[in-house]
mmCIF file of C-alpha atoms in Angstrom:
data_model
loop_
_atom_site.group_PDB
_atom_site.id
_atom_site.type_symbol
_atom_site.label_atom_id
_atom_site.label_comp_id
_atom_site.label_asym_id
_atom_site.label_seq_id
_atom_site.Cartn_x
_atom_site.Cartn_y
_atom_site.Cartn_z
ATOM 1 C CA MET O 208 18.197 -2.413 -10.929
ATOM 2 C CA HIS O 209 18.284 -1.264 -7.293
ATOM 3 C CA ARG O 210 18.098 2.435 -8.150
ATOM 4 C CA LYS O 211 15.131 1.783 -10.416
ATOM 5 C CA ALA O 212 13.346 -0.068 -7.618
ATOM 6 C CA TYR O 213 13.986 2.793 -5.183
ATOM 7 C CA ILE O 214 12.488 5.359 -7.580
ATOM 8 C CA LEU O 215 9.464 3.144 -8.219
ATOM 9 C CA LEU O 216 8.891 2.629 -4.494
ATOM 10 C CA LEU O 217 9.240 6.298 -3.579
ATOM 11 C CA ALA O 218 6.721 7.222 -6.285
ATOM 12 C CA THR O 219 4.397 4.459 -5.109
ATOM 13 C CA MET O 220 4.488 5.705 -1.522
ATOM 14 C CA LEU O 221 3.752 9.248 -2.701
ATOM 15 C CA PHE O 222 0.687 8.042 -4.594
ATOM 16 C CA TRP O 223 -0.474 5.950 -1.630
ATOM 17 C CA ALA O 224 0.029 8.821 0.794
ATOM 18 C CA GLY O 225 -2.202 10.840 -1.492
ATOM 19 C CA ASN O 226 -4.722 8.009 -1.291
ATOM 20 C CA ALA O 227 -4.922 8.353 2.487
ATOM 21 C CA VAL O 228 -5.427 12.113 2.141
ATOM 22 C CA ALA O 229 -8.058 11.518 -0.551
ATOM 23 C CA GLY O 230 -9.825 8.993 1.674
ATOM 24 C CA LYS O 231 -10.043 11.543 4.467
ATOM 25 C CA LEU O 232 -11.277 14.238 2.071
ATOM 26 C CA ALA O 233 -13.861 11.792 0.695
ATOM 27 C CA VAL O 234 -15.807 11.685 3.979
ATOM 28 C CA GLY O 235 -19.209 13.196 3.231
ATOM 29 C CA HIS O 236 -18.574 13.342 -0.530
ATOM 30 C CA ILE O 237 -18.657 9.624 -1.414
ATOM 31 C CA SER O 238 -19.252 6.627 0.841
ATOM 32 C CA PRO O 239 -16.231 4.392 1.593
ATOM 33 C CA MET O 240 -17.507 1.082 0.187
ATOM 34 C CA LEU O 241 -18.591 2.732 -3.062
ATOM 35 C CA LEU O 242 -15.232 4.489 -3.396
ATOM 36 C CA SER O 243 -13.372 1.245 -2.731
ATOM 37 C CA GLY O 244 -15.320 -0.624 -5.399
ATOM 38 C CA LEU O 245 -15.196 2.089 -8.045
ATOM 39 C CA ARG O 246 -11.437 2.530 -7.762
ATOM 40 C CA TRP O 247 -10.880 -1.046 -8.999
ATOM 41 C CA MET O 248 -13.861 -1.346 -11.336
ATOM 42 C CA LEU O 249 -12.791 1.735 -13.280
ATOM 43 C CA VAL O 250 -9.197 0.538 -13.594
ATOM 44 C CA ILE O 251 -10.224 -2.570 -15.559
ATOM 45 C CA PRO O 252 -11.392 -0.727 -18.735
ATOM 46 C CA LEU O 253 -8.168 1.292 -18.732
ATOM 47 C CA LEU O 254 -6.099 -1.874 -18.483
ATOM 48 C CA ALA O 255 -8.201 -3.583 -21.155
ATOM 49 C CA ALA O 256 -7.693 -0.685 -23.555
ATOM 50 C CA LEU O 257 -3.945 -0.427 -22.940
ATOM 51 C CA GLY O 258 -2.977 -4.046 -22.440
ATOM 52 C CA HIS O 259 -5.455 -6.355 -24.129
ATOM 53 C CA ARG O 260 -2.754 -7.810 -26.380
ATOM 54 C CA HIS O 261 -0.604 -8.660 -23.361
ATOM 55 C CA LEU O 262 -3.584 -10.292 -21.650
ATOM 56 C CA ALA O 263 -4.310 -12.459 -24.700
ATOM 57 C CA THR O 264 -0.672 -13.566 -24.830
ATOM 58 C CA ASP O 265 -0.415 -14.215 -21.077
ATOM 59 C CA TRP O 266 -3.798 -15.927 -20.648
ATOM 60 C CA PRO O 267 -2.468 -19.525 -20.914
ATOM 61 C CA VAL O 268 -0.068 -18.759 -18.037
ATOM 62 C CA LEU O 269 -2.631 -16.866 -15.956
ATOM 63 C CA ARG O 270 -5.500 -19.307 -16.328
ATOM 64 C CA PRO O 271 -4.169 -22.087 -14.024
ATOM 65 C CA ARG O 272 -3.664 -19.517 -11.224
ATOM 66 C CA LEU O 273 -6.696 -17.368 -11.973
ATOM 67 C CA TRP O 274 -8.593 -17.978 -8.726
ATOM 68 C CA LEU O 275 -5.503 -17.561 -6.562
ATOM 69 C CA LEU O 276 -4.608 -14.268 -8.234
ATOM 70 C CA MET O 277 -8.183 -13.022 -7.968
ATOM 71 C CA PHE O 278 -8.150 -13.872 -4.272
ATOM 72 C CA LEU O 279 -4.910 -11.922 -3.836
ATOM 73 C CA GLY O 280 -6.559 -8.988 -5.621
ATOM 74 C CA PHE O 281 -9.461 -9.204 -3.201
ATOM 75 C CA LEU O 282 -7.126 -9.440 -0.212
ATOM 76 C CA GLY O 283 -4.594 -6.762 -1.136
ATOM 77 C CA PHE O 284 -6.886 -4.370 -2.981
ATOM 78 C CA THR O 285 -10.463 -4.731 -1.725
ATOM 79 C CA VAL O 286 -9.888 -5.663 1.910
ATOM 80 C CA PHE O 287 -7.210 -3.004 2.315
ATOM 81 C CA SER O 288 -9.287 -0.265 0.636
ATOM 82 C CA VAL O 289 -12.520 -1.134 2.427
ATOM 83 C CA ALA O 290 -10.773 -1.289 5.801
ATOM 84 C CA MET O 291 -8.754 1.916 5.312
ATOM 85 C CA TYR O 292 -11.586 4.068 3.933
ATOM 86 C CA GLY O 293 -13.866 2.680 6.638
ATOM 87 C CA ALA O 294 -11.259 3.335 9.330
ATOM 88 C CA LEU O 295 -11.031 6.993 8.332
ATOM 89 C CA LEU O 296 -14.675 7.397 9.396
ATOM 90 C CA TYR O 297 -13.798 6.442 12.965
ATOM 91 C CA THR O 298 -10.152 7.166 13.682
ATOM 92 C CA THR O 299 -7.593 9.890 13.094
ATOM 93 C CA ALA O 300 -4.909 10.237 10.471
ATOM 94 C CA THR O 301 -2.354 9.960 13.305
ATOM 95 C CA ASN O 302 -3.555 6.469 14.183
ATOM 96 C CA VAL O 303 -3.710 5.410 10.541
ATOM 97 C CA SER O 304 -0.142 6.634 9.978
ATOM 98 C CA ILE O 305 1.216 4.588 12.878
ATOM 99 C CA GLU O 306 -0.653 1.485 11.802
ATOM 100 C CA GLN O 307 0.431 1.713 8.164
ATOM 101 C CA GLY O 308 4.020 2.039 9.363
ATOM 102 C CA GLY O 309 3.642 -1.435 10.871
ATOM 103 C CA MET O 310 3.154 -3.065 7.471
ATOM 104 C CA PRO O 311 6.780 -4.262 7.095
ATOM 105 C CA VAL O 312 6.412 -6.413 10.228
ATOM 106 C CA PHE O 313 3.566 -8.313 8.593
ATOM 107 C CA VAL O 314 5.450 -8.526 5.291
ATOM 108 C CA PHE O 315 8.399 -10.098 7.141
ATOM 109 C CA ALA O 316 6.101 -12.500 9.016
ATOM 110 C CA ALA O 317 4.122 -13.506 5.926
ATOM 111 C CA SER O 318 7.312 -13.980 3.883
ATOM 112 C CA PHE O 319 8.672 -16.292 6.576
ATOM 113 C CA VAL O 320 5.441 -18.314 6.837
ATOM 114 C CA LEU O 321 4.875 -18.613 3.075
ATOM 115 C CA PHE O 322 8.434 -18.909 1.767
ATOM 116 C CA GLY O 323 10.734 -19.369 4.770
ATOM 117 C CA THR O 324 12.400 -16.020 4.044
ATOM 118 C CA ARG O 325 14.772 -15.063 6.832
ATOM 119 C CA THR O 326 15.111 -11.529 8.170
ATOM 120 C CA ARG O 327 18.721 -10.510 8.822
ATOM 121 C CA PRO O 328 19.504 -8.713 12.123
ATOM 122 C CA ALA O 329 20.477 -5.510 10.316
ATOM 123 C CA GLN O 330 17.166 -5.550 8.437
ATOM 124 C CA PHE O 331 15.288 -5.834 11.720
ATOM 125 C CA VAL O 332 17.295 -2.945 13.222
ATOM 126 C CA GLY O 333 16.542 -0.936 10.097
ATOM 127 C CA PHE O 334 12.856 -1.616 10.546
ATOM 128 C CA VAL O 335 12.984 -0.465 14.188
ATOM 129 C CA LEU O 336 14.700 2.787 13.190
ATOM 130 C CA SER O 337 12.308 3.524 10.356
ATOM 131 C CA PHE O 338 9.270 2.651 12.458
ATOM 132 C CA ALA O 339 10.584 4.993 15.162
ATOM 133 C CA GLY O 340 10.615 7.720 12.531
ATOM 134 C CA VAL O 341 7.035 6.883 11.625
ATOM 135 C CA ALA O 342 6.035 7.061 15.295
ATOM 136 C CA VAL O 343 7.763 10.446 15.757
ATOM 137 C CA THR O 344 5.818 11.791 12.776
ATOM 138 C CA ALA O 345 2.523 10.348 13.959
ATOM 139 C CA ILE O 346 2.763 11.681 17.542
ATOM 140 C CA HIS O 347 4.116 15.084 16.456
ATOM 141 C CA GLY O 348 7.211 14.558 18.572
ATOM 142 C CA ASP O 349 5.122 14.418 21.755
ATOM 143 C CA ILE O 350 5.440 11.135 23.686
ATOM 144 C CA HIS O 351 2.283 11.938 25.653
ATOM 145 C CA ARG O 352 0.218 11.535 22.506
ATOM 146 C CA LEU O 353 1.474 7.982 22.168
ATOM 147 C CA ILE O 354 0.796 7.208 25.825
ATOM 148 C CA HIS O 355 -2.801 8.442 25.555
ATOM 149 C CA LEU O 356 -3.496 7.024 22.095
ATOM 150 C CA ASP O 357 -7.094 5.852 21.858
ATOM 151 C CA VAL O 358 -7.922 2.466 20.373
ATOM 152 C CA ASN O 359 -11.299 2.234 18.683
ATOM 153 C CA PHE O 360 -13.156 0.449 15.899
ATOM 154 C CA GLY O 361 -11.316 2.444 13.240
ATOM 155 C CA ASP O 362 -7.937 1.328 14.572
ATOM 156 C CA ALA O 363 -9.087 -2.306 14.474
ATOM 157 C CA LEU O 364 -10.151 -1.861 10.850
ATOM 158 C CA MET O 365 -6.803 -0.321 9.952
ATOM 159 C CA MET O 366 -4.912 -3.203 11.530
ATOM 160 C CA LEU O 367 -6.987 -5.576 9.389
ATOM 161 C CA ALA O 368 -5.922 -3.553 6.355
ATOM 162 C CA VAL O 369 -2.265 -3.763 7.387
ATOM 163 C CA VAL O 370 -2.373 -7.532 7.883
ATOM 164 C CA ALA O 371 -4.159 -8.060 4.554
ATOM 165 C CA TYR O 372 -1.644 -6.015 2.605
ATOM 166 C CA GLY O 373 1.293 -7.643 4.353
ATOM 167 C CA ILE O 374 0.093 -11.086 3.243
ATOM 168 C CA TYR O 375 -0.590 -9.794 -0.273
ATOM 169 C CA THR O 376 2.877 -8.235 -0.555
ATOM 170 C CA ALA O 377 4.577 -11.469 0.462
ATOM 171 C CA ALA O 378 2.358 -13.720 -1.677
ATOM 172 C CA ILE O 379 2.655 -11.643 -4.857
ATOM 173 C CA LYS O 380 6.291 -12.721 -4.977
ATOM 174 C CA ALA O 381 5.041 -16.039 -6.409
ATOM 175 C CA ARG O 382 3.240 -14.340 -9.292
ATOM 176 C CA PRO O 383 3.551 -15.894 -12.772
ATOM 177 C CA GLN O 384 5.984 -14.227 -15.154
ATOM 178 C CA VAL O 385 3.537 -12.161 -17.182
ATOM 179 C CA HIS O 386 3.218 -8.531 -18.223
ATOM 180 C CA TRP O 387 2.227 -6.267 -15.338
ATOM 181 C CA MET O 388 -0.927 -5.135 -17.141
ATOM 182 C CA SER O 389 -2.109 -8.726 -17.465
ATOM 183 C CA LEU O 390 -1.482 -9.353 -13.788
ATOM 184 C CA MET O 391 -3.178 -6.113 -12.755
ATOM 185 C CA THR O 392 -6.247 -6.949 -14.846
ATOM 186 C CA VAL O 393 -6.752 -10.237 -13.015
ATOM 187 C CA LEU O 394 -6.042 -8.691 -9.603
ATOM 188 C CA CYS O 395 -8.475 -5.845 -10.271
ATOM 189 C CA LEU O 396 -11.118 -8.302 -11.473
ATOM 190 C CA GLY O 397 -10.867 -10.138 -8.161
ATOM 191 C CA ALA O 398 -10.942 -6.837 -6.275
ATOM 192 C CA SER O 399 -14.005 -5.599 -8.189
ATOM 193 C CA LEU O 400 -16.000 -8.775 -7.635
ATOM 194 C CA GLY O 401 -14.967 -8.828 -3.982
ATOM 195 C CA ALA O 402 -16.154 -5.234 -3.498
ATOM 196 C CA ILE O 403 -19.733 -5.943 -4.631
ATOM 197 C CA PRO O 404 -20.936 -7.448 -1.307
ATOM 198 C CA PHE O 405 -19.513 -4.469 0.607
ATOM 199 C CA ILE O 406 -21.242 -1.990 -1.722
ATOM 200 C CA ALA O 407 -24.517 -3.931 -1.391
ATOM 201 C CA ALA O 408 -24.242 -3.997 2.418
ATOM 202 C CA GLU O 409 -23.585 -0.252 2.478
ATOM 203 C CA ALA O 410 -26.643 0.356 0.317
ATOM 204 C CA ALA O 411 -28.814 -1.948 2.443
ATOM 205 C CA ALA O 412 -27.787 0.032 5.519
ATOM 206 C CA GLY O 413 -28.805 3.261 3.801
ATOM 207 C CA ALA O 414 -25.242 4.578 4.074
ATOM 208 C CA THR O 415 -24.480 5.043 0.382
ATOM 209 C CA ILE O 416 -23.333 8.543 -0.565
ATOM 210 C CA LEU O 417 -23.239 9.174 -4.298
ATOM 211 C CA PRO O 418 -20.271 11.289 -5.381
ATOM 212 C CA ASP O 419 -20.597 15.032 -5.757
ATOM 213 C CA ALA O 420 -18.030 17.127 -7.664
ATOM 214 C CA THR O 421 -15.415 16.605 -4.949
ATOM 215 C CA GLY O 422 -16.205 12.913 -4.845
ATOM 216 C CA LEU O 423 -15.761 12.618 -8.610
ATOM 217 C CA ALA O 424 -12.364 14.328 -8.413
ATOM 218 C CA ILE O 425 -11.319 11.928 -5.665
ATOM 219 C CA ILE O 426 -12.408 8.954 -7.799
ATOM 220 C CA VAL O 427 -10.271 10.155 -10.706
ATOM 221 C CA TYR O 428 -7.240 10.530 -8.452
ATOM 222 C CA VAL O 429 -7.537 7.146 -6.728
ATOM 223 C CA VAL O 430 -8.135 5.327 -10.026
ATOM 224 C CA VAL O 431 -5.187 6.828 -11.905
ATOM 225 C CA PHE O 432 -2.521 7.169 -9.215
ATOM 226 C CA PRO O 433 -2.865 4.877 -6.156
ATOM 227 C CA SER O 434 -4.793 2.163 -8.008
ATOM 228 C CA LEU O 435 -3.280 1.926 -11.494
ATOM 229 C CA ALA O 436 0.146 3.576 -11.347
ATOM 230 C CA GLY O 437 0.905 2.817 -7.685
ATOM 231 C CA GLN O 438 0.047 -0.883 -7.792
ATOM 232 C CA ALA O 439 1.899 -1.410 -11.077
ATOM 233 C CA LEU O 440 5.040 0.280 -9.769
ATOM 234 C CA TYR O 441 4.884 -1.693 -6.523
ATOM 235 C CA ILE O 442 4.531 -5.018 -8.347
ATOM 236 C CA ARG O 443 7.568 -4.173 -10.456
ATOM 237 C CA ALA O 444 9.609 -3.109 -7.418
ATOM 238 C CA VAL O 445 8.818 -6.377 -5.595
ATOM 239 C CA GLU O 446 10.064 -8.206 -8.688
ATOM 240 C CA LEU O 447 13.338 -6.273 -8.597
ATOM 241 C CA ILE O 448 14.295 -6.405 -4.904
ATOM 242 C CA GLY O 449 11.856 -8.767 -3.175
ATOM 243 C CA ALA O 450 8.906 -8.316 -0.810
ATOM 244 C CA ASN O 451 10.858 -7.750 2.428
ATOM 245 C CA ARG O 452 12.989 -4.947 1.039
ATOM 246 C CA ALA O 453 10.138 -3.368 -0.910
ATOM 247 C CA GLY O 454 7.822 -3.551 2.107
ATOM 248 C CA LEU O 455 10.216 -1.509 4.232
ATOM 249 C CA PHE O 456 9.687 1.503 1.988
ATOM 250 C CA ILE O 457 6.111 1.663 3.268
ATOM 251 C CA ASN O 458 7.599 3.636 6.150
ATOM 252 C CA PHE O 459 7.951 6.534 3.719
ATOM 253 C CA LEU O 460 4.173 6.661 3.352
ATOM 254 C CA PRO O 461 3.394 8.748 6.473
ATOM 255 C CA LEU O 462 6.291 11.067 5.662
ATOM 256 C CA TRP O 463 4.905 11.711 2.210
ATOM 257 C CA GLY O 464 1.565 12.236 3.936
ATOM 258 C CA ALA O 465 3.098 14.926 6.149
ATOM 259 C CA LEU O 466 4.566 16.637 3.092
ATOM 260 C CA LEU O 467 1.211 16.573 1.312
ATOM 261 C CA SER O 468 -0.387 18.056 4.427
ATOM 262 C CA VAL O 469 2.088 20.940 4.280
ATOM 263 C CA LEU O 470 1.422 21.550 0.600
ATOM 264 C CA ILE O 471 -2.330 20.975 0.547
ATOM 265 C CA LEU O 472 -3.449 21.938 4.052
ATOM 266 C CA GLY O 473 -0.816 24.598 4.767
ATOM 267 C CA GLU O 474 0.599 22.902 7.857
ATOM 268 C CA SER O 475 4.094 23.922 8.995
ATOM 269 C CA PHE O 476 7.174 21.697 8.791
ATOM 270 C CA GLU O 477 8.302 21.148 12.398
ATOM 271 C CA PRO O 478 11.685 19.973 13.775
ATOM 272 C CA TYR O 479 10.221 16.552 14.612
ATOM 273 C CA HIS O 480 9.472 16.068 10.911
ATOM 274 C CA ALA O 481 13.184 16.456 10.171
ATOM 275 C CA LEU O 482 14.060 13.967 12.952
ATOM 276 C CA ALA O 483 11.514 11.475 11.627
ATOM 277 C CA LEU O 484 12.866 11.818 8.107
ATOM 278 C CA LEU O 485 16.406 11.066 9.298
ATOM 279 C CA LEU O 486 15.252 7.995 11.244
ATOM 280 C CA VAL O 487 13.255 6.590 8.346
ATOM 281 C CA LEU O 488 16.047 7.180 5.845
ATOM 282 C CA ALA O 489 18.602 5.601 8.187
ATOM 283 C CA GLY O 490 16.379 2.565 8.725
ATOM 284 C CA VAL O 491 15.660 2.052 5.052
ATOM 285 C CA LEU O 492 19.321 2.455 4.080
ATOM 286 C CA LEU O 493 20.495 0.019 6.769
ATOM 287 C CA ALA O 494 17.906 -2.621 5.918
ATOM 288 C CA GLU O 495 18.450 -2.156 2.187
ATOM 289 C CA TYR O 496 22.241 -2.441 2.511
ATOM 290 C CA SER O 497 21.804 -5.651 4.489
ATOM 291 C CA GLY O 498 19.365 -6.991 1.902
ATOM 292 C CA ARG O 499 21.698 -6.225 -0.988
ATOM 293 C CA LYS O 500 24.607 -7.816 0.863
ATOM 294 C CA ALA O 501 22.575 -10.975 1.488
ATOM 295 C CA ALA O 502 21.484 -11.116 -2.160
ATOM 296 C CA ALA O 503 25.085 -10.750 -3.299
ATOM 297 C CA GLN O 504 26.194 -13.618 -1.037
ATOM 298 C CA VAL O 505 23.465 -15.878 -2.457
ATOM 299 C CA VAL O 506 24.573 -15.090 -5.998
#
């Protein structure tokens, strides 16, 4: 069960790292609000085609919680996407990497507020280690970059995204026991409806950019991998090992992003990348060992 969750989470973080790269590449090829809305709107027909039987079976269970689940879809999918794609217009990938690495803190806090979930000391130490690895990656091993880090509107947007997804990650733990396709359909419905006002506001401001060939390719990627596959795998992983432990793997996201930069942009792999990888792995392993030990004691 644990190994399966680890594989699912590592794949999820790879897809999401690709989403950040895609969002940066999308600048000038498709506007951020339109991209955010389309990624969820286009997932719904795929889910309907593949899982309509599951949805029909699960509907009696989903219906009493429909509005709550749709709100979680809006919070975790729309708010996060809108804020992240918007942030990439104003801030750097370095800033976004650091801020995404802070997600586990908000998962821990939201889990405590919503469910009274306690964070063990070893889990907290593991978070500090893994976040240190994220910071080393983001500042390219140069402490002066951290000291002189600029804070702007994009950084504020990204922090909003981090908080929204932290709450979503913790709250999704209380999901009804239904097939993942049924759950995703309802979440994506909430996300799609929630994206409409943002798309309308973008159009009213004259900022809409219709997708060109590059924009269309980006849409295909974000629909299939970060949106459909990534969210489904993450939901399943949270089921297997819980929100706190699953949330810690988000620290792999900037590392996957660095790897994609090497492969796609031709950047070199520096010694600080190796140091960051060791710190993140050590933090995840420590926190995960503590989480498994706590789960075993409860059982």
